[in-house]
Amino acid sequence: MATPADRLWKNARLATMSGAGVVERGAVAAKDGRIAYAGPEAGAPDAAEIVDCDGRWITPGLIDCHTHLIHAGNRAREFELRLQGATYEEIARAGGGIVSTMQATRAASEAELVTESLPRLDALMAEGVTTVEIKSGYGLTLDDELKMLRAARALGEARGVRVRTTFLGAHAVPPEYRDDPEAYVDLICGTMIPALGGLADAVDAYCEGIGFSPAQTDRIFAAARAHGLPVKLHAEQLSNSQGAAIAARHAALSADHLEYLDQAGVAAMAAAGTVAVLLPGAFYFMRETKLPPVEMLRAAGVPIALATDCNPGTSPLTSPLLVMNMGATLFRLTVEECLAGVTRNAARALGLDDLGTLEMGKACDLAIWDIESPAELVYRIGFNPLHARVMGGV
Ligand code: DI6
Ligand code: FE
């Protein structure tokens, strides 16, 4: 018999999210932080410590693959203005929107950003999140962007959660460059990206009428790739700018939002292996009516992920369970698709192939649930059946 595992969770039902599907009466074993076994209990190894799950379900720890978790202040006032009829674009063009959060974020210290953002991280973790992507993009100067990225890393250390950071200097043109956006793109490409020095795991851009043009996005992505960084894109959210095709051309990990994505964009993503990250919280909060082309994505075999897009302007949302419910209710995704969206496909959207399924060799990040079937995770609204969360086998 091989050396015993460190810990064994037995008497569980497994949603492996791998080819193995569901395992009734299953067990998961951890050794040195990795999954040493996931399968029928009958074949499980010995372990130093045994946890009886009393028939509960185990899924991979949830992964929120698109957030703007780090920011200062909130935009409740802007929300009220929108309730009175103002549009998101009008507010942005009048100096509100992303720029108002930028001002608050520039004024905050790194420690203040951590303190303000921790309750949002705690809300995600309370629903089983073990990995979270966090973008910069509310600093828009080199120093303030680096401050955000350091705060994101510090947040992960404070809670022992896996954090992947994304540099989103191309979130908005800051006011000081309003008359010369190209000069700001030069700054991103020539100064900011070269200075990231390991603080960012990927580069993102907001390709939109009120953001950056396809040509500017292309330039930013070329600079990112030249520095060895993978890219992701906010694409086709408010209009079709053909951003997904640019993302695909740069072998993007993901293109996100995608309500206005067309067949050519879908085909480009399929060919490049780019994940479609759908963000139903933003769709809901913006009262969008144009649905992302789910049927086309399915037909082309593009993997679909789901994320909170937690941000103060368009998706002040910190519940991956509600995201799954919205994915099903608003976008008509199946239960299996919703679960894959916050596990296996979310891992892919971050380029993390050692997470997202219950398979030997993957990191032992688990969520253990008080439910009778996985559909309950998607079906309920505002109810949290998490029993326990396991990070790296602990
Ligand atoms: N993600 C974003 O980055 C923007 N919209 C979205 O869905 C805007 C975020 C903001 O308004 O602060
Ligand atoms: Fe976003």
Short mmCIF file of C-alpha atoms and ligand atoms in Angstrom, two decimals:
data_model
loop_
_atom_site.label_atom_id
_atom_site.label_comp_id
_atom_site.label_asym_id
_atom_site.label_seq_id
_atom_site.Cartn_x
_atom_site.Cartn_y
_atom_site.Cartn_z
CA MET A 1 0.00 0.00 0.00
CA ALA A 2 1.25 3.47 -0.89
CA THR A 3 2.05 5.96 1.90
CA PRO A 4 -1.14 7.16 3.58
CA ALA A 5 -2.73 10.44 2.59
CA ASP A 6 -2.81 13.39 4.98
CA ARG A 7 -6.56 13.64 5.07
CA LEU A 8 -9.55 11.79 3.65
CA TRP A 9 -13.08 13.11 3.18
CA LYS A 10 -15.35 10.06 2.96
CA ASN A 11 -19.05 9.28 2.83
CA ALA A 12 -19.46 12.11 0.31
CA ARG A 13 -21.07 12.61 -3.06
CA LEU A 14 -18.70 14.11 -5.61
CA ALA A 15 -19.42 16.49 -8.47
CA THR A 16 -15.97 15.93 -9.96
CA MET A 17 -16.52 18.30 -12.91
CA SER A 18 -14.20 15.96 -14.81
CA GLY A 19 -14.96 13.09 -17.18
CA ALA A 20 -15.71 11.00 -14.10
CA GLY A 21 -18.95 12.96 -13.58
CA VAL A 22 -20.80 12.34 -10.34
CA VAL A 23 -19.59 9.78 -7.80
CA GLU A 24 -22.18 8.62 -5.28
CA ARG A 25 -20.49 7.30 -2.09
CA GLY A 26 -17.21 8.92 -2.98
CA ALA A 27 -14.11 10.10 -1.21
CA VAL A 28 -11.37 12.66 -1.73
CA ALA A 29 -7.88 12.31 -0.28
CA ALA A 30 -5.29 15.08 0.10
CA LYS A 31 -1.53 14.68 0.23
CA ASP A 32 0.83 17.67 0.40
CA GLY A 33 -1.97 20.01 -0.60
CA ARG A 34 -2.90 18.10 -3.76
CA ILE A 35 -5.68 15.65 -4.53
CA ALA A 36 -4.17 12.19 -4.08
CA TYR A 37 -7.46 10.44 -4.81
CA ALA A 38 -10.98 11.33 -5.93
CA GLY A 39 -13.40 8.52 -6.69
CA PRO A 40 -15.46 5.72 -5.18
CA GLU A 41 -14.93 5.36 -1.44
CA ALA A 42 -14.12 1.67 -1.89
CA GLY A 43 -10.84 2.53 -3.63
CA ALA A 44 -9.73 5.33 -1.28
CA PRO A 45 -6.29 5.23 0.37
CA ASP A 46 -5.63 5.28 4.11
CA ALA A 47 -5.18 8.68 5.69
CA ALA A 48 -3.81 10.17 8.88
CA GLU A 49 -7.08 12.01 9.42
CA ILE A 50 -10.55 11.03 8.30
CA VAL A 51 -13.52 13.36 7.89
CA ASP A 52 -16.99 11.82 7.60
CA CYS A 53 -19.05 14.01 5.26
CA ASP A 54 -22.39 12.41 6.19
CA GLY A 55 -23.46 12.20 2.56
CA ARG A 56 -22.77 15.86 1.77
CA TRP A 57 -21.72 16.95 -1.72
CA ILE A 58 -18.16 17.97 -2.55
CA THR A 59 -17.40 20.23 -5.52
CA PRO A 60 -14.12 21.82 -6.50
CA GLY A 61 -13.61 25.09 -4.59
CA LEU A 62 -15.36 27.85 -6.53
CA ILE A 63 -13.34 30.19 -8.75
CA ASP A 64 -14.45 33.79 -9.40
CA CYS A 65 -12.51 34.53 -12.59
CA HIS A 66 -13.48 38.19 -13.18
CA THR A 67 -13.64 40.75 -10.38
CA HIS A 68 -12.77 44.35 -9.63
CA LEU A 69 -12.82 43.49 -5.92
CA ILE A 70 -10.23 46.12 -4.98
CA HIS A 71 -11.68 49.62 -5.09
CA ALA A 72 -12.49 52.47 -2.73
CA GLY A 73 -15.93 53.90 -2.09
CA ASN A 74 -19.13 52.91 -3.84
CA ARG A 75 -21.49 54.29 -6.47
CA ALA A 76 -24.84 54.10 -4.71
CA ARG A 77 -25.50 57.74 -5.68
CA GLU A 78 -24.93 56.91 -9.35
CA PHE A 79 -27.32 53.98 -8.96
CA GLU A 80 -29.97 56.45 -7.75
CA LEU A 81 -29.28 58.69 -10.76
CA ARG A 82 -29.77 55.72 -13.06
CA LEU A 83 -33.05 54.95 -11.29
CA GLN A 84 -34.09 58.48 -12.24
CA GLY A 85 -33.29 57.81 -15.89
CA ALA A 86 -29.62 58.72 -16.44
CA THR A 87 -27.69 56.16 -18.50
CA TYR A 88 -24.34 54.58 -17.63
CA GLU A 89 -22.68 56.22 -20.65
CA GLU A 90 -24.09 59.67 -19.77
CA ILE A 91 -22.76 59.39 -16.23
CA ALA A 92 -19.36 58.21 -17.52
CA ARG A 93 -19.10 61.06 -20.05
CA ALA A 94 -20.01 63.57 -17.31
CA GLY A 95 -16.97 62.48 -15.29
CA GLY A 96 -18.74 59.97 -13.05
CA GLY A 97 -18.55 56.25 -13.54
CA ILE A 98 -15.14 54.59 -13.56
CA VAL A 99 -13.43 57.97 -13.07
CA SER A 100 -15.25 58.64 -9.80
CA THR A 101 -14.06 55.30 -8.40
CA MET A 102 -10.60 56.17 -9.76
CA GLN A 103 -10.55 59.34 -7.66
CA ALA A 104 -11.51 57.49 -4.50
CA THR A 105 -9.00 54.71 -5.21
CA ARG A 106 -6.15 57.13 -5.90
CA ALA A 107 -6.89 58.82 -2.56
CA ALA A 108 -6.75 55.55 -0.63
CA SER A 109 -3.56 53.93 0.71
CA GLU A 110 -2.71 50.31 -0.04
CA ALA A 111 -3.71 49.38 3.53
CA GLU A 112 -7.02 51.21 3.21
CA LEU A 113 -7.77 49.40 -0.04
CA VAL A 114 -7.14 46.07 1.68
CA THR A 115 -9.35 46.99 4.64
CA GLU A 116 -12.19 48.21 2.41
CA SER A 117 -12.02 45.19 0.11
CA LEU A 118 -11.72 42.41 2.72
CA PRO A 119 -15.48 42.23 3.46
CA ARG A 120 -16.10 41.65 -0.24
CA LEU A 121 -13.55 38.83 -0.32
CA ASP A 122 -15.09 37.37 2.83
CA ALA A 123 -18.51 37.35 1.17
CA LEU A 124 -17.11 35.37 -1.78
CA MET A 125 -15.29 32.94 0.49
CA ALA A 126 -18.40 32.38 2.61
CA GLU A 127 -19.96 30.84 -0.53
CA GLY A 128 -17.08 28.49 -1.25
CA VAL A 129 -14.66 30.61 -3.31
CA THR A 130 -11.06 29.42 -3.06
CA THR A 131 -9.59 31.31 -6.05
CA VAL A 132 -10.36 34.84 -7.14
CA GLU A 133 -9.12 37.00 -9.99
CA ILE A 134 -8.69 40.67 -9.08
CA LYS A 135 -8.12 43.44 -11.61
CA SER A 136 -6.46 46.80 -11.20
CA GLY A 137 -7.94 49.62 -13.29
CA TYR A 138 -9.09 52.25 -10.83
CA GLY A 139 -5.64 53.79 -10.36
CA LEU A 140 -4.73 54.72 -13.95
CA THR A 141 -1.27 55.98 -12.99
CA LEU A 142 1.63 53.57 -12.70
CA ASP A 143 1.92 54.04 -8.94
CA ASP A 144 -1.79 53.71 -8.28
CA GLU A 145 -2.12 50.65 -10.50
CA LEU A 146 0.81 48.99 -8.71
CA LYS A 147 -0.78 49.94 -5.38
CA MET A 148 -3.97 48.12 -6.41
CA LEU A 149 -2.06 45.04 -7.55
CA ARG A 150 -0.09 44.92 -4.30
CA ALA A 151 -3.34 45.30 -2.34
CA ALA A 152 -4.79 42.37 -4.31
CA ARG A 153 -1.83 40.16 -3.43
CA ALA A 154 -2.04 41.29 0.22
CA LEU A 155 -5.73 40.40 0.29
CA GLY A 156 -4.92 36.85 -0.77
CA GLU A 157 -2.28 36.53 1.91
CA ALA A 158 -4.64 37.91 4.56
CA ARG A 159 -7.18 35.17 3.90
CA GLY A 160 -5.14 32.29 2.49
CA VAL A 161 -7.11 32.38 -0.75
CA ARG A 162 -5.57 32.02 -4.22
CA VAL A 163 -5.48 35.39 -5.99
CA ARG A 164 -4.69 35.93 -9.66
CA THR A 165 -4.04 39.56 -10.51
CA THR A 166 -4.84 41.26 -13.80
CA PHE A 167 -3.48 44.63 -14.91
CA LEU A 168 -6.36 46.72 -16.30
CA GLY A 169 -4.62 50.05 -16.89
CA ALA A 170 -6.78 50.24 -20.03
CA HIS A 171 -10.03 50.50 -18.05
CA ALA A 172 -10.71 54.18 -18.82
CA VAL A 173 -8.74 57.11 -20.19
CA PRO A 174 -7.89 59.15 -17.07
CA PRO A 175 -8.94 62.83 -17.10
CA GLU A 176 -5.37 64.08 -17.46
CA TYR A 177 -5.16 62.33 -20.87
CA ARG A 178 -8.66 63.17 -22.08
CA ASP A 179 -7.31 65.28 -24.95
CA ASP A 180 -4.72 62.73 -25.97
CA PRO A 181 -5.85 59.15 -25.36
CA GLU A 182 -3.10 57.80 -27.63
CA ALA A 183 -0.52 59.21 -25.22
CA TYR A 184 -2.16 57.25 -22.42
CA VAL A 185 -1.99 54.08 -24.54
CA ASP A 186 1.71 54.87 -25.11
CA LEU A 187 2.13 55.11 -21.34
CA ILE A 188 0.41 51.74 -20.82
CA CYS A 189 2.52 50.03 -23.49
CA GLY A 190 5.84 51.74 -22.93
CA THR A 191 5.92 52.36 -19.19
CA MET A 192 3.24 50.54 -17.23
CA ILE A 193 3.38 47.03 -18.73
CA PRO A 194 7.20 46.90 -18.58
CA ALA A 195 7.04 47.96 -14.89
CA LEU A 196 4.59 45.27 -13.70
CA GLY A 197 7.45 43.01 -12.66
CA GLY A 198 5.51 39.94 -11.58
CA LEU A 199 2.72 41.85 -9.85
CA ALA A 200 0.27 40.99 -12.63
CA ASP A 201 -0.56 37.55 -13.99
CA ALA A 202 -2.42 38.87 -17.06
CA VAL A 203 -3.40 42.05 -18.91
CA ASP A 204 -6.98 43.13 -19.62
CA ALA A 205 -8.57 46.07 -21.48
CA TYR A 206 -12.04 47.59 -21.75
CA CYS A 207 -12.73 47.61 -25.47
CA GLU A 208 -15.80 49.80 -25.82
CA GLY A 209 -16.97 53.16 -27.18
CA ILE A 210 -16.43 54.68 -23.73
CA GLY A 211 -13.20 52.70 -23.25
CA PHE A 212 -10.51 51.76 -25.75
CA SER A 213 -10.79 51.22 -29.49
CA PRO A 214 -10.01 47.91 -31.18
CA ALA A 215 -6.76 49.40 -32.58
CA GLN A 216 -5.70 50.61 -29.13
CA THR A 217 -6.59 47.24 -27.62
CA ASP A 218 -4.49 45.53 -30.27
CA ARG A 219 -1.50 47.71 -29.38
CA ILE A 220 -1.88 47.04 -25.64
CA PHE A 221 -2.15 43.30 -26.21
CA ALA A 222 0.95 43.28 -28.40
CA ALA A 223 2.88 44.98 -25.58
CA ALA A 224 1.52 42.50 -23.03
CA ARG A 225 2.44 39.48 -25.14
CA ALA A 226 5.92 40.93 -25.78
CA HIS A 227 6.35 40.94 -21.99
CA GLY A 228 5.18 37.34 -21.70
CA LEU A 229 1.80 38.17 -20.18
CA PRO A 230 -1.43 36.47 -21.29
CA VAL A 231 -4.40 38.68 -22.11
CA LYS A 232 -8.15 38.85 -21.42
CA LEU A 233 -10.70 41.35 -22.71
CA HIS A 234 -13.88 43.17 -21.70
CA ALA A 235 -15.53 42.75 -25.09
CA GLU A 236 -18.88 43.29 -26.78
CA GLN A 237 -20.68 44.39 -23.59
CA LEU A 238 -22.49 47.52 -24.76
CA SER A 239 -21.85 47.23 -28.51
CA ASN A 240 -20.10 45.01 -31.05
CA SER A 241 -16.57 46.40 -31.54
CA GLN A 242 -15.16 43.08 -32.81
CA GLY A 243 -13.06 42.94 -29.65
CA ALA A 244 -13.37 39.18 -29.22
CA ALA A 245 -11.63 38.64 -32.56
CA ILE A 246 -8.72 40.83 -31.43
CA ALA A 247 -8.55 38.93 -28.17
CA ALA A 248 -8.51 35.64 -30.08
CA ARG A 249 -5.73 36.91 -32.35
CA HIS A 250 -3.60 37.35 -29.23
CA ALA A 251 -4.55 33.88 -27.95
CA ALA A 252 -6.50 35.45 -25.09
CA LEU A 253 -7.34 33.31 -22.08
CA SER A 254 -10.84 34.78 -22.12
CA ALA A 255 -13.17 37.34 -23.62
CA ASP A 256 -15.70 38.57 -21.08
CA HIS A 257 -19.30 39.93 -21.19
CA LEU A 258 -20.04 39.20 -24.90
CA GLU A 259 -23.72 40.19 -25.10
CA TYR A 260 -23.12 41.67 -28.59
CA LEU A 261 -20.76 38.90 -29.80
CA ASP A 262 -21.46 37.72 -33.36
CA GLN A 263 -20.80 34.47 -35.23
CA ALA A 264 -17.40 35.63 -36.51
CA GLY A 265 -16.32 36.45 -32.96
CA VAL A 266 -17.54 33.06 -31.71
CA ALA A 267 -15.59 31.29 -34.47
CA ALA A 268 -12.43 33.25 -33.68
CA MET A 269 -12.72 32.39 -29.99
CA ALA A 270 -13.33 28.71 -30.74
CA ALA A 271 -10.25 28.54 -32.97
CA ALA A 272 -8.06 30.26 -30.35
CA GLY A 273 -9.37 28.27 -27.37
CA THR A 274 -10.51 31.49 -25.71
CA VAL A 275 -13.00 31.01 -22.86
CA ALA A 276 -16.27 33.00 -22.88
CA VAL A 277 -16.75 34.56 -19.44
CA LEU A 278 -20.39 35.57 -19.01
CA LEU A 279 -21.26 38.13 -16.34
CA PRO A 280 -24.97 37.92 -15.59
CA GLY A 281 -24.67 40.31 -12.62
CA ALA A 282 -23.73 43.19 -14.94
CA PHE A 283 -26.44 42.13 -17.41
CA TYR A 284 -28.99 42.23 -14.59
CA PHE A 285 -27.79 45.44 -12.93
CA MET A 286 -27.61 47.32 -16.24
CA ARG A 287 -31.04 45.96 -17.18
CA GLU A 288 -29.48 44.77 -20.44
CA THR A 289 -31.86 43.01 -22.78
CA LYS A 290 -29.45 41.69 -25.42
CA LEU A 291 -28.57 38.14 -24.42
CA PRO A 292 -25.10 36.69 -25.03
CA PRO A 293 -25.16 34.13 -27.89
CA VAL A 294 -25.12 31.05 -25.65
CA GLU A 295 -26.41 28.71 -28.35
CA MET A 296 -23.66 29.79 -30.78
CA LEU A 297 -21.00 29.37 -28.07
CA ARG A 298 -22.26 25.87 -27.29
CA ALA A 299 -22.40 24.89 -30.94
CA ALA A 300 -18.81 26.06 -31.47
CA GLY A 301 -17.59 24.30 -28.32
CA VAL A 302 -16.38 27.51 -26.64
CA PRO A 303 -16.03 26.85 -22.89
CA ILE A 304 -18.34 29.09 -20.85
CA ALA A 305 -17.34 30.51 -17.46
CA LEU A 306 -19.40 32.65 -15.08
CA ALA A 307 -18.13 35.34 -12.72
CA THR A 308 -19.40 38.09 -10.43
CA ASP A 309 -17.63 41.01 -12.20
CA CYS A 310 -17.76 42.49 -8.67
CA ASN A 311 -17.37 46.23 -9.31
CA PRO A 312 -18.98 49.36 -7.88
CA GLY A 313 -20.53 50.60 -11.14
CA THR A 314 -22.15 47.79 -13.07
CA SER A 315 -22.16 44.72 -10.81
CA PRO A 316 -21.91 45.33 -7.06
CA LEU A 317 -22.22 41.59 -6.55
CA THR A 318 -20.32 39.25 -4.24
CA SER A 319 -22.29 36.02 -4.55
CA PRO A 320 -21.11 33.20 -6.85
CA LEU A 321 -24.28 31.28 -5.94
CA LEU A 322 -26.45 34.11 -7.22
CA VAL A 323 -24.26 34.29 -10.34
CA MET A 324 -25.09 30.64 -11.02
CA ASN A 325 -28.78 31.28 -10.47
CA MET A 326 -28.65 34.26 -12.85
CA GLY A 327 -26.68 32.21 -15.39
CA ALA A 328 -29.53 29.70 -15.44
CA THR A 329 -32.47 32.10 -15.11
CA LEU A 330 -31.27 34.91 -17.37
CA PHE A 331 -29.00 33.05 -19.83
CA ARG A 332 -30.72 29.63 -19.74
CA LEU A 333 -27.53 27.75 -18.87
CA THR A 334 -27.97 24.24 -17.50
CA VAL A 335 -27.04 23.32 -13.93
CA GLU A 336 -23.98 21.48 -15.25
CA GLU A 337 -22.95 24.54 -17.29
CA CYS A 338 -23.38 26.86 -14.30
CA LEU A 339 -21.23 24.65 -12.08
CA ALA A 340 -18.58 24.22 -14.77
CA GLY A 341 -18.69 28.00 -15.16
CA VAL A 342 -17.46 28.63 -11.63
CA THR A 343 -15.07 25.66 -11.50
CA ARG A 344 -13.47 23.95 -14.51
CA ASN A 345 -14.03 26.69 -17.09
CA ALA A 346 -13.23 29.49 -14.65
CA ALA A 347 -9.86 27.80 -14.06
CA ARG A 348 -9.29 27.77 -17.81
CA ALA A 349 -10.20 31.45 -18.07
CA LEU A 350 -7.31 32.09 -15.68
CA GLY A 351 -4.90 29.68 -17.38
CA LEU A 352 -4.83 27.49 -14.25
CA ASP A 353 -4.85 23.87 -15.31
CA ASP A 354 -4.25 22.50 -11.82
CA LEU A 355 -7.58 23.73 -10.44
CA GLY A 356 -11.28 23.40 -11.16
CA THR A 357 -11.96 19.66 -11.05
CA LEU A 358 -11.71 16.86 -8.50
CA GLU A 359 -8.89 14.91 -10.12
CA MET A 360 -5.68 13.37 -8.88
CA GLY A 361 -2.81 15.85 -8.96
CA LYS A 362 -4.91 19.01 -8.82
CA ALA A 363 -4.76 21.38 -5.87
CA CYS A 364 -7.03 20.10 -3.10
CA ASP A 365 -9.40 23.09 -2.96
CA LEU A 366 -12.89 21.89 -2.06
CA ALA A 367 -16.32 23.20 -1.22
CA ILE A 368 -18.51 20.90 0.89
CA TRP A 369 -22.24 21.54 0.69
CA ASP A 370 -25.34 20.71 2.72
CA ILE A 371 -27.46 19.82 -0.30
CA GLU A 372 -29.22 16.78 -1.74
CA SER A 373 -28.38 17.56 -5.38
CA PRO A 374 -26.08 20.00 -7.24
CA ALA A 375 -29.14 21.69 -8.76
CA GLU A 376 -29.83 23.19 -5.32
CA LEU A 377 -26.69 25.33 -5.67
CA VAL A 378 -28.17 26.95 -8.76
CA TYR A 379 -31.82 26.99 -7.82
CA ARG A 380 -31.97 28.86 -4.53
CA ILE A 381 -31.76 32.65 -4.28
CA GLY A 382 -30.06 34.22 -1.27
CA PHE A 383 -29.46 31.00 0.62
CA ASN A 384 -26.02 29.64 1.36
CA PRO A 385 -25.68 25.89 2.02
CA LEU A 386 -21.86 25.88 2.34
CA HIS A 387 -20.75 23.48 5.05
CA ALA A 388 -16.96 23.81 4.77
CA ARG A 389 -14.22 25.13 2.52
CA VAL A 390 -10.87 23.38 2.05
CA MET A 391 -7.79 25.18 0.68
CA GLY A 392 -4.78 23.14 -0.33
CA GLY A 393 -5.98 20.11 1.62
CA VAL A 394 -6.58 22.01 4.85
N1 DI6 B 1 -16.70 45.73 -16.02
C1 DI6 B 1 -16.02 46.88 -16.03
O1 DI6 B 1 -14.87 46.95 -15.86
C2 DI6 B 1 -16.86 48.00 -16.42
N2 DI6 B 1 -18.08 47.27 -16.65
C3 DI6 B 1 -17.93 46.00 -16.38
O2 DI6 B 1 -18.83 45.17 -16.45
C4 DI6 B 1 -17.08 49.18 -15.55
C5 DI6 B 1 -16.81 49.14 -14.10
C6 DI6 B 1 -17.26 50.43 -13.40
O3 DI6 B 1 -18.25 51.07 -13.81
O4 DI6 B 1 -16.64 50.81 -12.39
FE FE B 2 -15.37 43.89 -15.46
#
